[in-house]
Amino acid sequence: MTGLHFCLENTELATSRLLVNYPEPFRSEILDYLFKPNFGASLHILKVEIGGDGQTTDGTEPSHMHYELDENYFRGYEWWLMKEAKERNPNIILMGLPWSFPGWLGKGFSWPYVNLPLTAYYIVKWILGAKHYHDLDIDYIGIWNERPFDANYIKELRKMLDYHGLQRVKIIASDNLWEPISSSMLFDRDLWKAVDVIGAHYPGTRTVWNARMTGKKLWSSEDFSTFNNDVGAGCWGRILNQNYINGNMTSTIAWNLVASYYEELPYGRSGLMTAQEPWSGHYVVEAPIWITAHTTQFTQPGWYYLKTVGHLEKGGSYVALTDGLGNLTIIIETMSHKHSMCIRPYLPYYNVSRQLATFTLKGSLREIQELQVWYTKLRGPSERLHFKQLDSLWLLDSSGSFALELQEDELVTLTTLTTGHKGSYPPPPKSRPFPRSYKDDFNVDYPFFSEAPNFADQTGVFEYYINNEDPGQHRFTLRQVLNQRPITWAADASSTISIIGDYHWTNMTVQCDVYIETPQRGGVFIAGRVTKGGILVRTATGVFFWIFANGSYRVTADLGGWITYTSGRADITAKRWYTLRLSIKGYFASGMLDGKVLWENVPVKYSGNGWAAIGTHTFEFAQFDNFHVEAAH
């Protein structure tokens, strides 16, 4: 027998952004499909991003410490998500990993290792806050996603955890490649002692000699990332087995948990299921949910892989696990090359064909008389063949042998456990596009979430704000709260931006009240037909209508401001509210300031469609109110 086994999934990178504002009962149904034991994916682990205010693939997530003396453990939605997961499965394992860090930690550099104790303290504060404010115990903590590690930082983090009584929190490193972390651990005894798990990303089911030599647990700590159709499901089924068979990895974590972000952002629909329409309540339980169930419903953290695991003669693979108490689960997959390609890495060709596979139970397992059978056929005529319970397999002759006829693109689980269940709810509402007429006045007295629904921050952080100085109509606003560039993970833009709406919109009118807080240098914009977000946000094009505190306005074809359509002077200053209105129709756009035309019929030749957006010129405080968009048919 070898190693502890988990099967895990994770959320990160602002990929659950749209989930939080789903109406009930649909939001709870989605969470049940993900986390409820013996219902759907029955996940064993939830890995979350430790928000760092920077862009992390499909959006930014807020930090618990935007500024040096600031602490708030109620921002974003990760706390909520962890609590919902724990409520359904109290045994779920929780992991945290930073992608970006707030700018103040870098002391002027875009680097988190300038002051090692400070960064360690910042991470430990997050763990302590999870416990203090939400009664959440974080089990594993990571270093810096897919970026260099600093061995001294890892040791400092271990020291800081221990000092705060967090000996039970384990360190996983380095959420990148197998090297150089593995060889560094072999050469550095203190580093070896500090790291509990080596986590690699997209390992292609393979590990390296040095990683095995450390004797540590090996995990594929980010994998999958593939469009969630049947081919994505095939990828997931294959690597769940073969990451252990080929690479000795006892855990595989899927990026991402649920595709709850605008589909046209990078890696659209790369979640285990799809829930990207809170305005309609529509969601889809995709095939990867049921592929996951084949493993997660019939094993638990702490089960052991048996030594007899491997590849089938005519393609495919099998693993067997036991709890050491007489229970046995065997998972067999025959995913074909063509229908199980993951987004990365390259998959060398192999062949799978029809075969008769014979299995023999030996030793104490000979006493097993009945195995439950769960079956999935991908690319079949219907979804009815996803995670279907078939008749039990009876082992009545004394040989302990049985034979299975296997076709390609199948997944079979044989198990002594009788608790498996294919959960279901009535069909959710039908899919509908984002409403063509949409308003938000941000008048929320005690917001449950810090962010306004449907706005997806792509650079900067936009939060509900109570303006105590303004008892008038702008008491409740949406405020951009970053005043310096974060320690970035991706290529964040130089201007902050939050997108909303339907990517397919062409003709639209966007209106918003805006308030520049920075005298002379400050500026804000509203925009339409915005084409890019996520890691590509710097290259966003569209129609951007900017006003500046120095008394000028500009209309540009891009977020970077490289291409100017028109510009001029206007009566604008900081610390005053203005109403901006941008109308785009066909190849022309017009703009109004406080109800008066400021510029009109300006030819706009770039992007023909895209989202609406708001934002600021630099990382600066500014406020927005009474947002309203009307998209024409």
XYZ file of C-alpha atoms in Angstrom:
633
model
C 0.000 0.000 0.000
C 1.156 3.525 -0.635
C 0.393 7.022 0.455
C -2.588 8.992 1.528
C -5.042 9.680 -1.224
C -7.149 12.730 -1.828
C -9.033 13.853 -4.831
C -9.369 17.565 -4.721
C -10.702 20.488 -6.569
C -10.089 24.101 -6.239
C -11.371 27.521 -6.943
C -9.232 30.482 -7.705
C -8.662 33.452 -9.934
C -12.002 35.153 -9.570
C -13.643 32.199 -11.313
C -16.621 32.079 -8.892
C -17.395 35.777 -9.376
C -20.912 35.321 -10.773
C -21.903 32.470 -8.439
C -22.518 34.648 -5.396
C -25.434 36.557 -6.874
C -27.343 33.519 -8.157
C -30.885 33.513 -6.766
C -31.930 30.733 -4.410
C -32.622 27.852 -4.654
C -30.250 27.644 -7.626
C -27.176 28.874 -5.773
C -27.575 26.192 -3.106
C -28.198 23.547 -5.766
C -24.916 24.431 -7.512
C -23.059 24.249 -4.176
C -24.650 20.851 -3.466
C -23.468 19.482 -6.829
C -19.947 20.582 -5.893
C -19.606 19.877 -2.175
C -22.452 17.766 -0.771
C -21.150 14.257 0.040
C -22.599 11.429 -2.075
C -24.551 13.807 -4.277
C -22.370 15.168 -7.087
C -18.655 15.910 -7.221
C -18.454 15.393 -3.426
C -15.168 17.276 -3.329
C -12.519 16.377 -0.758
C -10.535 19.605 -0.924
C -11.223 23.224 -1.705
C -8.256 25.383 -2.656
C -8.860 29.126 -2.724
C -6.969 32.167 -3.846
C -5.705 34.457 -1.113
C -6.845 37.694 -2.751
C -3.977 40.078 -3.413
C -5.742 42.880 -5.347
C -4.140 41.825 -8.652
C -5.352 40.183 -11.857
C -5.080 36.412 -11.588
C -6.512 35.081 -14.920
C -10.187 36.065 -15.029
C -10.311 38.986 -12.624
C -8.935 40.494 -9.429
C -9.750 39.368 -5.900
C -9.545 41.783 -2.965
C -6.860 41.434 -0.299
C -7.631 41.303 3.415
C -5.042 44.110 3.746
C -5.282 46.676 0.925
C -2.984 49.017 2.876
C -0.425 48.514 5.616
C -2.674 49.253 8.602
C -5.850 47.896 7.004
C -7.474 44.573 7.899
C -10.832 43.271 6.718
C -11.824 39.599 6.624
C -15.157 40.077 4.864
C -14.029 41.126 1.379
C -14.621 39.072 -1.734
C -16.422 35.733 -1.790
C -13.788 33.149 -0.822
C -14.736 33.241 2.887
C -18.350 32.610 1.924
C -17.389 29.798 -0.456
C -15.258 28.029 2.176
C -18.095 28.267 4.711
C -20.619 26.870 2.230
C -18.249 23.989 1.447
C -17.661 23.255 5.159
C -21.387 23.389 5.892
C -21.987 20.605 3.370
C -18.862 18.600 4.186
C -17.300 19.384 7.592
C -14.307 17.185 6.631
C -13.395 19.119 3.487
C -9.734 20.141 3.450
C -9.032 23.849 2.904
C -5.996 25.296 1.115
C -4.938 28.886 0.445
C -2.488 30.185 -2.164
C -1.578 33.752 -3.187
C -1.281 34.839 -6.851
C -0.737 38.549 -6.303
C 0.055 40.639 -3.216
C -0.919 44.193 -2.234
C 1.650 46.739 -3.417
C 2.746 47.944 0.049
C 4.400 44.565 0.771
C 6.936 45.241 -2.012
C 8.302 48.528 -0.606
C 8.481 49.929 -4.129
C 9.342 46.632 -5.863
C 6.948 44.233 -7.571
C 8.347 41.393 -5.495
C 6.902 39.729 -2.363
C 10.274 38.700 -0.886
C 11.625 42.167 -0.027
C 10.728 41.814 3.648
C 10.314 38.105 4.403
C 8.805 38.394 7.920
C 6.301 40.987 6.650
C 5.021 38.772 3.824
C 4.891 35.750 6.149
C 2.955 37.839 8.676
C 0.510 38.962 5.969
C -0.219 35.327 5.008
C -0.487 34.191 8.635
C -2.965 37.044 9.268
C -5.187 35.564 6.557
C -5.093 32.138 8.243
C -5.785 33.661 11.668
C -8.607 35.789 10.213
C -10.204 32.713 8.631
C -10.369 31.120 12.080
C -11.279 34.176 14.128
C -14.002 35.614 11.914
C -15.329 32.526 10.116
C -14.258 29.572 12.280
C -12.438 28.105 9.278
C -9.336 25.960 9.810
C -6.937 26.307 6.890
C -5.085 22.998 6.406
C -2.510 23.812 3.692
C -0.830 27.035 2.656
C 1.076 27.741 -0.566
C 3.957 30.088 -1.492
C 3.410 32.078 -4.733
C 1.435 30.622 -7.613
C 3.618 29.667 -10.611
C 6.290 32.174 -9.647
C 9.730 31.841 -8.027
C 9.950 30.662 -4.430
C 12.485 31.927 -1.891
C 13.788 29.133 0.372
C 14.340 31.582 3.213
C 10.778 32.822 2.892
C 9.418 29.253 3.158
C 11.443 28.723 6.363
C 10.289 32.101 7.691
C 6.660 31.184 6.952
C 7.045 27.884 8.829
C 8.550 29.751 11.796
C 5.783 32.357 11.780
C 3.062 29.674 11.594
C 4.563 27.832 14.561
C 4.961 31.053 16.544
C 1.238 31.730 16.159
C 0.280 28.207 17.235
C -0.442 27.027 13.700
C 1.719 23.883 13.767
C -1.138 21.938 12.159
C -1.047 24.091 9.009
C 1.078 22.350 6.386
C 3.139 24.026 3.664
C 2.839 23.031 0.008
C 5.519 24.217 -2.448
C 5.983 25.528 -4.941
C 2.868 25.370 -7.159
C 5.037 25.556 -10.252
C 7.262 22.856 -11.791
C 8.863 19.876 -9.983
C 12.146 21.748 -10.140
C 13.926 23.612 -8.664
C 11.923 22.940 -5.485
C 12.706 19.195 -5.351
C 16.483 19.479 -5.678
C 16.521 22.508 -3.356
C 14.846 20.367 -0.691
C 17.376 17.558 -1.169
C 20.263 20.019 -0.653
C 18.714 22.015 2.200
C 17.661 20.047 5.266
C 15.756 22.980 6.838
C 13.796 23.567 3.642
C 13.008 19.846 3.470
C 11.698 19.993 7.028
C 9.524 23.068 6.287
C 7.752 21.660 3.216
C 5.120 18.958 3.708
C 3.912 18.498 0.125
C 5.490 19.141 -3.277
C 2.832 20.540 -5.593
C 3.416 20.779 -9.356
C 1.154 22.243 -12.043
C 0.041 20.433 -15.215
C 2.612 17.645 -14.781
C 1.205 15.578 -17.654
C 0.881 12.601 -15.231
C 4.692 12.491 -14.777
C 7.009 13.383 -11.928
C 10.826 13.565 -11.653
C 13.374 11.463 -9.775
C 14.358 14.221 -7.323
C 10.733 14.746 -6.292
C 10.383 11.037 -5.485
C 13.699 11.089 -3.634
C 12.423 13.672 -1.127
C 9.988 11.111 0.260
C 7.343 13.848 0.486
C 3.747 13.622 -0.734
C 3.514 14.606 -4.393
C 0.420 16.403 -5.654
C -0.734 17.761 -8.958
C -1.776 20.989 -7.270
C -3.284 22.504 -10.436
C -4.499 20.541 -13.421
C -7.347 20.178 -15.958
C -8.067 23.791 -17.055
C -9.864 22.360 -20.088
C -13.186 23.265 -21.715
C -15.784 21.245 -19.823
C -17.370 19.265 -22.660
C -16.909 15.492 -23.126
C -13.276 15.914 -24.198
C -12.569 17.920 -21.037
C -14.309 15.195 -19.047
C -12.110 12.590 -20.781
C -8.986 14.570 -19.885
C -10.108 14.716 -16.251
C -10.966 11.009 -16.081
C -7.600 10.016 -17.517
C -5.421 12.222 -15.306
C -7.310 11.389 -12.088
C -6.082 7.813 -12.507
C -2.793 8.299 -14.302
C -1.378 11.093 -12.130
C -0.990 8.378 -9.502
C -0.083 5.481 -11.799
C 2.615 7.342 -13.775
C 3.617 10.046 -11.312
C 2.846 8.799 -7.800
C 0.674 11.886 -7.179
C -1.893 11.227 -4.466
C -3.947 14.325 -5.173
C -5.132 16.141 -8.263
C -6.646 19.608 -8.084
C -8.797 20.954 -10.916
C -8.660 24.541 -12.025
C -11.364 25.531 -11.752
C -14.217 24.686 -9.444
C -17.109 26.221 -11.348
C -17.141 28.370 -14.484
C -18.865 31.397 -12.907
C -17.220 34.157 -14.920
C -18.050 35.767 -18.260
C -17.406 33.065 -20.842
C -15.416 35.337 -23.183
C -12.772 35.933 -20.522
C -9.668 33.690 -20.831
C -10.281 29.935 -20.452
C -14.064 30.270 -20.582
C -16.036 27.276 -19.286
C -12.976 25.549 -17.811
C -14.779 24.573 -14.615
C -16.171 21.256 -13.395
C -19.605 22.749 -14.116
C -20.985 25.972 -15.612
C -22.878 28.678 -13.714
C -22.345 31.952 -15.579
C -25.898 33.379 -15.654
C -27.022 34.648 -12.246
C -29.548 36.921 -14.003
C -31.431 33.861 -15.364
C -30.576 31.240 -12.737
C -29.481 28.862 -15.509
C -26.615 26.447 -14.829
C -25.292 23.210 -16.350
C -24.041 20.159 -14.450
C -21.285 19.234 -16.902
C -19.745 15.769 -17.370
C -16.596 16.525 -15.256
C -18.841 16.618 -12.147
C -19.779 12.962 -12.706
C -16.229 11.966 -13.670
C -15.134 13.383 -10.304
C -17.851 11.431 -8.477
C -16.395 8.140 -9.754
C -13.418 8.770 -7.452
C -14.626 11.107 -4.711
C -17.834 9.300 -3.770
C -15.976 6.018 -3.222
C -12.733 7.088 -1.520
C -11.828 9.500 1.263
C -8.680 11.329 2.380
C -6.729 8.697 4.310
C -7.530 5.796 1.975
C -4.525 3.998 0.486
C -3.682 3.092 -3.074
C -2.875 -0.594 -3.483
C 0.410 -1.464 -5.142
C -1.418 -3.235 -7.966
C -2.319 -0.274 -10.147
C -1.382 0.261 -13.751
C -2.215 0.322 -17.430
C -4.570 -2.034 -19.228
C -3.206 -4.173 -22.033
C -5.167 -2.456 -24.811
C -5.125 1.067 -23.399
C -6.651 2.713 -20.368
C -5.753 2.345 -16.710
C -6.956 1.167 -13.317
C -6.340 2.101 -9.686
C -7.467 0.378 -6.512
C -7.844 1.921 -3.068
C -8.757 0.674 0.390
C -9.561 2.227 3.755
C -7.676 -0.617 5.479
C -10.949 -1.713 7.082
C -12.107 -4.097 4.383
C -13.505 -1.604 1.861
C -12.233 -1.632 -1.700
C -12.731 0.753 -4.643
C -11.425 0.069 -8.148
C -11.590 2.849 -10.795
C -11.036 1.910 -14.440
C -10.787 4.380 -17.342
C -10.411 3.783 -21.072
C -10.192 7.348 -22.376
C -9.091 7.518 -26.008
C -6.318 9.882 -27.094
C -8.593 11.975 -29.301
C -11.238 12.447 -26.624
C -9.085 13.094 -23.560
C -6.630 15.778 -24.605
C -6.110 18.356 -21.878
C -5.282 21.964 -22.722
C -1.682 21.217 -21.627
C 0.828 19.606 -21.783
C 1.176 17.803 -25.126
C -0.236 14.255 -25.029
C 1.800 11.669 -26.984
C -0.321 9.357 -29.132
C -1.557 6.053 -27.713
C -4.250 3.590 -28.730
C -7.271 2.249 -26.850
C -9.411 -0.592 -28.161
C -12.110 -2.972 -27.007
C -10.834 -5.467 -24.476
C -11.725 -8.060 -21.899
C -9.966 -7.189 -18.644
C -9.666 -9.768 -15.862
C -9.146 -8.767 -12.219
C -8.356 -11.054 -9.301
C -8.902 -10.215 -5.636
C -6.272 -11.744 -3.354
C -5.567 -11.960 0.375
C -8.247 -10.533 2.649
C -9.989 -8.988 -0.392
C -10.993 -12.538 -1.439
C -13.763 -12.338 1.159
C -15.575 -9.641 -0.827
C -18.705 -11.117 -2.386
C -20.400 -8.135 -3.995
C -19.168 -4.991 -5.736
C -21.382 -2.044 -6.661
C -20.900 -0.909 -10.262
C -21.015 2.752 -11.410
C -20.615 3.466 -15.104
C -20.000 6.440 -17.418
C -19.829 6.414 -21.184
C -18.561 9.681 -22.661
C -19.574 10.671 -26.189
C -22.554 8.386 -25.763
C -25.981 9.133 -27.196
C -27.168 10.692 -23.957
C -26.164 12.095 -20.609
C -28.147 9.314 -18.981
C -24.925 7.321 -19.177
C -23.065 9.715 -16.889
C -22.488 8.073 -13.486
C -25.147 5.381 -13.829
C -25.479 2.580 -11.294
C -25.541 -0.836 -12.960
C -26.342 -4.234 -11.451
C -23.951 -5.408 -8.744
C -21.098 -7.727 -9.587
C -21.299 -10.922 -7.522
C -18.054 -12.807 -6.837
C -19.437 -16.190 -5.882
C -16.752 -18.531 -7.177
C -13.754 -19.035 -4.922
C -11.151 -17.743 -7.405
C -11.864 -14.085 -6.606
C -11.628 -13.365 -10.350
C -13.980 -11.422 -12.597
C -13.823 -10.139 -16.156
C -15.122 -6.889 -17.607
C -15.709 -6.065 -21.229
C -14.452 -2.517 -21.791
C -15.005 -0.176 -24.754
C -13.195 3.105 -25.283
C -14.142 6.331 -23.450
C -15.650 4.534 -20.466
C -15.212 4.965 -16.736
C -16.159 2.181 -14.309
C -16.041 2.240 -10.524
C -16.337 -1.061 -8.640
C -16.756 -0.634 -4.914
C -17.863 -2.231 -1.668
C -19.402 1.097 -0.634
C -23.180 1.310 -1.014
C -23.437 5.060 -0.362
C -22.986 6.243 -3.972
C -25.778 8.426 -5.285
C -26.419 10.493 -8.394
C -27.987 13.628 -6.945
C -30.400 15.684 -8.987
C -32.647 18.730 -8.859
C -35.428 19.841 -11.215
C -34.011 21.530 -14.331
C -32.907 25.122 -13.653
C -34.443 28.047 -15.597
C -33.664 28.354 -19.300
C -30.600 30.265 -20.445
C -31.140 33.987 -21.095
C -28.694 36.712 -22.136
C -27.692 39.493 -19.733
C -30.616 41.967 -19.445
C -30.452 44.690 -22.121
C -31.552 47.283 -19.600
C -29.566 47.191 -16.361
C -29.318 49.645 -13.449
C -27.487 49.680 -10.131
C -27.632 52.561 -7.640
C -25.386 50.699 -5.116
C -27.796 51.641 -2.301
C -27.041 48.712 -0.021
C -26.986 49.490 3.670
C -25.319 46.293 4.896
C -23.941 44.483 1.864
C -23.379 40.733 2.298
C -20.592 40.911 -0.305
C -18.113 43.762 -0.746
C -18.539 43.791 -4.539
C -21.580 44.850 -6.578
C -23.286 42.013 -8.482
C -22.189 41.240 -12.060
C -19.315 43.748 -12.063
C -16.127 41.793 -12.755
C -13.013 43.736 -11.700
C -10.152 43.217 -14.166
C -7.640 45.684 -12.706
C -8.169 47.401 -9.379
C -10.815 46.614 -6.760
C -14.294 48.158 -6.740
C -16.183 47.981 -3.420
C -19.419 49.213 -1.923
C -18.702 52.439 -0.041
C -20.646 54.557 2.438
C -19.913 58.214 1.883
C -20.545 59.691 5.328
C -19.684 63.224 4.126
C -22.478 63.137 1.549
C -25.901 62.860 3.161
C -27.427 63.585 -0.262
C -28.114 61.221 -3.132
C -24.538 59.862 -3.249
C -24.333 58.360 0.223
C -23.975 54.794 -1.123
C -21.489 54.405 -3.966
C -19.093 51.993 -5.621
C -15.486 52.988 -4.991
C -12.196 51.966 -6.562
C -10.059 51.422 -3.462
C -6.486 50.685 -4.603
C -4.048 53.597 -4.370
C -0.989 51.744 -5.667
C -0.220 49.004 -8.149
C -0.243 45.525 -6.563
C 2.647 43.057 -6.739
C 1.211 41.617 -9.904
C 0.942 38.028 -11.076
C -0.274 38.903 -14.569
C -0.031 41.977 -16.785
C -2.540 44.175 -14.950
C -3.474 47.320 -16.829
C -2.209 50.768 -15.790
C -5.817 51.909 -15.423
C -8.346 50.152 -13.216
C -11.387 48.634 -14.917
C -14.489 46.633 -14.026
C -16.561 45.053 -16.802
C -20.258 44.139 -16.912
C -22.911 42.947 -19.343
C -22.976 40.921 -22.536
C -19.901 40.548 -24.730
C -22.119 40.441 -27.820
C -23.583 43.900 -27.288
C -22.846 46.322 -30.164
C -25.054 49.409 -29.862
C -25.431 50.710 -26.324
C -25.789 53.677 -24.039
C -23.801 53.657 -20.789
C -24.513 56.258 -18.105
C -22.899 56.695 -14.689
C -22.367 59.371 -12.040
C -18.636 59.740 -11.345
C -16.538 61.428 -8.667
C -12.786 61.977 -9.029
C -11.036 62.091 -5.650
C -7.522 63.056 -6.763
C -7.052 66.775 -7.612
C -5.224 67.721 -10.858
C -3.977 64.226 -11.772
C -7.136 62.129 -11.264
C -9.345 60.752 -13.989
C -12.217 58.304 -14.577
C -13.948 56.674 -17.548
C -17.031 54.826 -18.699
C -16.773 52.523 -21.713
C -18.601 50.253 -24.143
C -17.642 47.492 -26.578
C -14.772 46.456 -24.301
C -13.124 43.427 -25.892
C -10.663 41.972 -23.402
C -10.290 41.142 -19.733
C -8.391 38.710 -17.549
C -4.695 38.263 -18.309
C -5.266 40.106 -21.632
C -6.799 43.222 -20.056
C -3.891 45.496 -21.095
C -4.851 44.990 -24.740
C -8.553 45.833 -24.273
C -10.082 47.910 -27.054
C -13.501 49.587 -27.152
C -14.865 53.097 -26.809
C -13.523 54.774 -23.653
C -14.881 58.151 -22.512
C -12.469 59.727 -19.995
C -12.717 62.899 -17.914
C -9.828 64.358 -15.915
C -9.587 66.621 -12.861
C -7.351 68.997 -14.856
C -10.378 70.039 -16.909
C -9.988 67.831 -19.979
C -11.745 64.895 -21.625
C -10.629 62.219 -24.056
C -12.238 59.487 -26.117
C -9.930 56.567 -26.884
C -10.111 53.273 -28.762
C -8.268 51.363 -26.049
C -7.764 51.118 -22.313
C -4.093 52.016 -22.685
C -5.040 55.314 -24.333
C -2.741 54.840 -27.332
C -5.374 55.715 -29.911
C -7.364 58.939 -29.392
C -10.624 59.515 -31.270
C -11.180 63.022 -29.907
C -10.272 65.218 -26.930
C -10.899 68.678 -25.543
C -11.500 70.908 -22.519
C -14.434 70.700 -20.120
C -15.459 72.219 -16.814
C -14.312 69.351 -14.605
C -12.601 69.295 -11.237
C -11.991 66.791 -8.465
C -14.412 66.281 -5.544
C -17.531 66.986 -7.558
C -20.130 64.635 -9.009
C -20.670 64.531 -12.781
C -22.990 62.429 -14.915
C -21.310 60.857 -17.932
C -23.282 59.356 -20.797
C -21.758 57.417 -23.682
C -23.848 56.383 -26.712
C -22.439 54.044 -29.342
C -24.356 53.232 -32.497
C -22.841 51.566 -35.548
C -19.636 53.387 -36.454
C -20.357 56.522 -34.409
C -20.309 57.519 -30.747
C -21.383 60.561 -28.728
C -20.764 61.703 -25.179
C -22.658 63.898 -22.719
C -21.554 65.615 -19.516
C -24.321 66.507 -17.056
C -26.984 66.245 -19.764
C -25.180 68.457 -22.321
C -23.494 67.128 -25.457
C -19.703 67.262 -25.015
C -18.746 65.506 -28.257
C -20.872 63.805 -30.906
C -20.878 61.631 -34.016
C -17.236 60.723 -33.582
C -16.315 57.826 -35.918
C -15.245 54.739 -33.924
C -13.700 52.106 -36.133
C -12.426 49.402 -33.774
C -14.244 46.718 -31.831
C -17.757 46.014 -33.033
C -18.944 44.503 -29.743
C -18.023 43.976 -26.104
C -18.868 44.638 -22.466
C -19.705 47.905 -20.716
C -17.134 49.111 -18.164
C -16.156 51.727 -15.575
C -12.717 52.576 -14.241
C -10.035 55.036 -13.250
C -7.025 56.540 -14.997
C -4.471 55.196 -12.493
C -4.537 53.334 -9.173
C -6.496 56.109 -7.476
C -9.595 56.527 -5.344
C -12.758 57.394 -7.284
C -16.464 56.778 -6.889
C -19.283 55.657 -9.172
C -23.042 55.820 -8.675
C -26.314 55.230 -10.545
C -24.818 53.011 -13.224
C -27.207 52.388 -16.113
C -26.703 50.578 -19.400
C -29.173 50.180 -22.258
C -28.211 47.853 -25.079
C -30.156 48.125 -28.350
C -31.432 45.111 -30.244
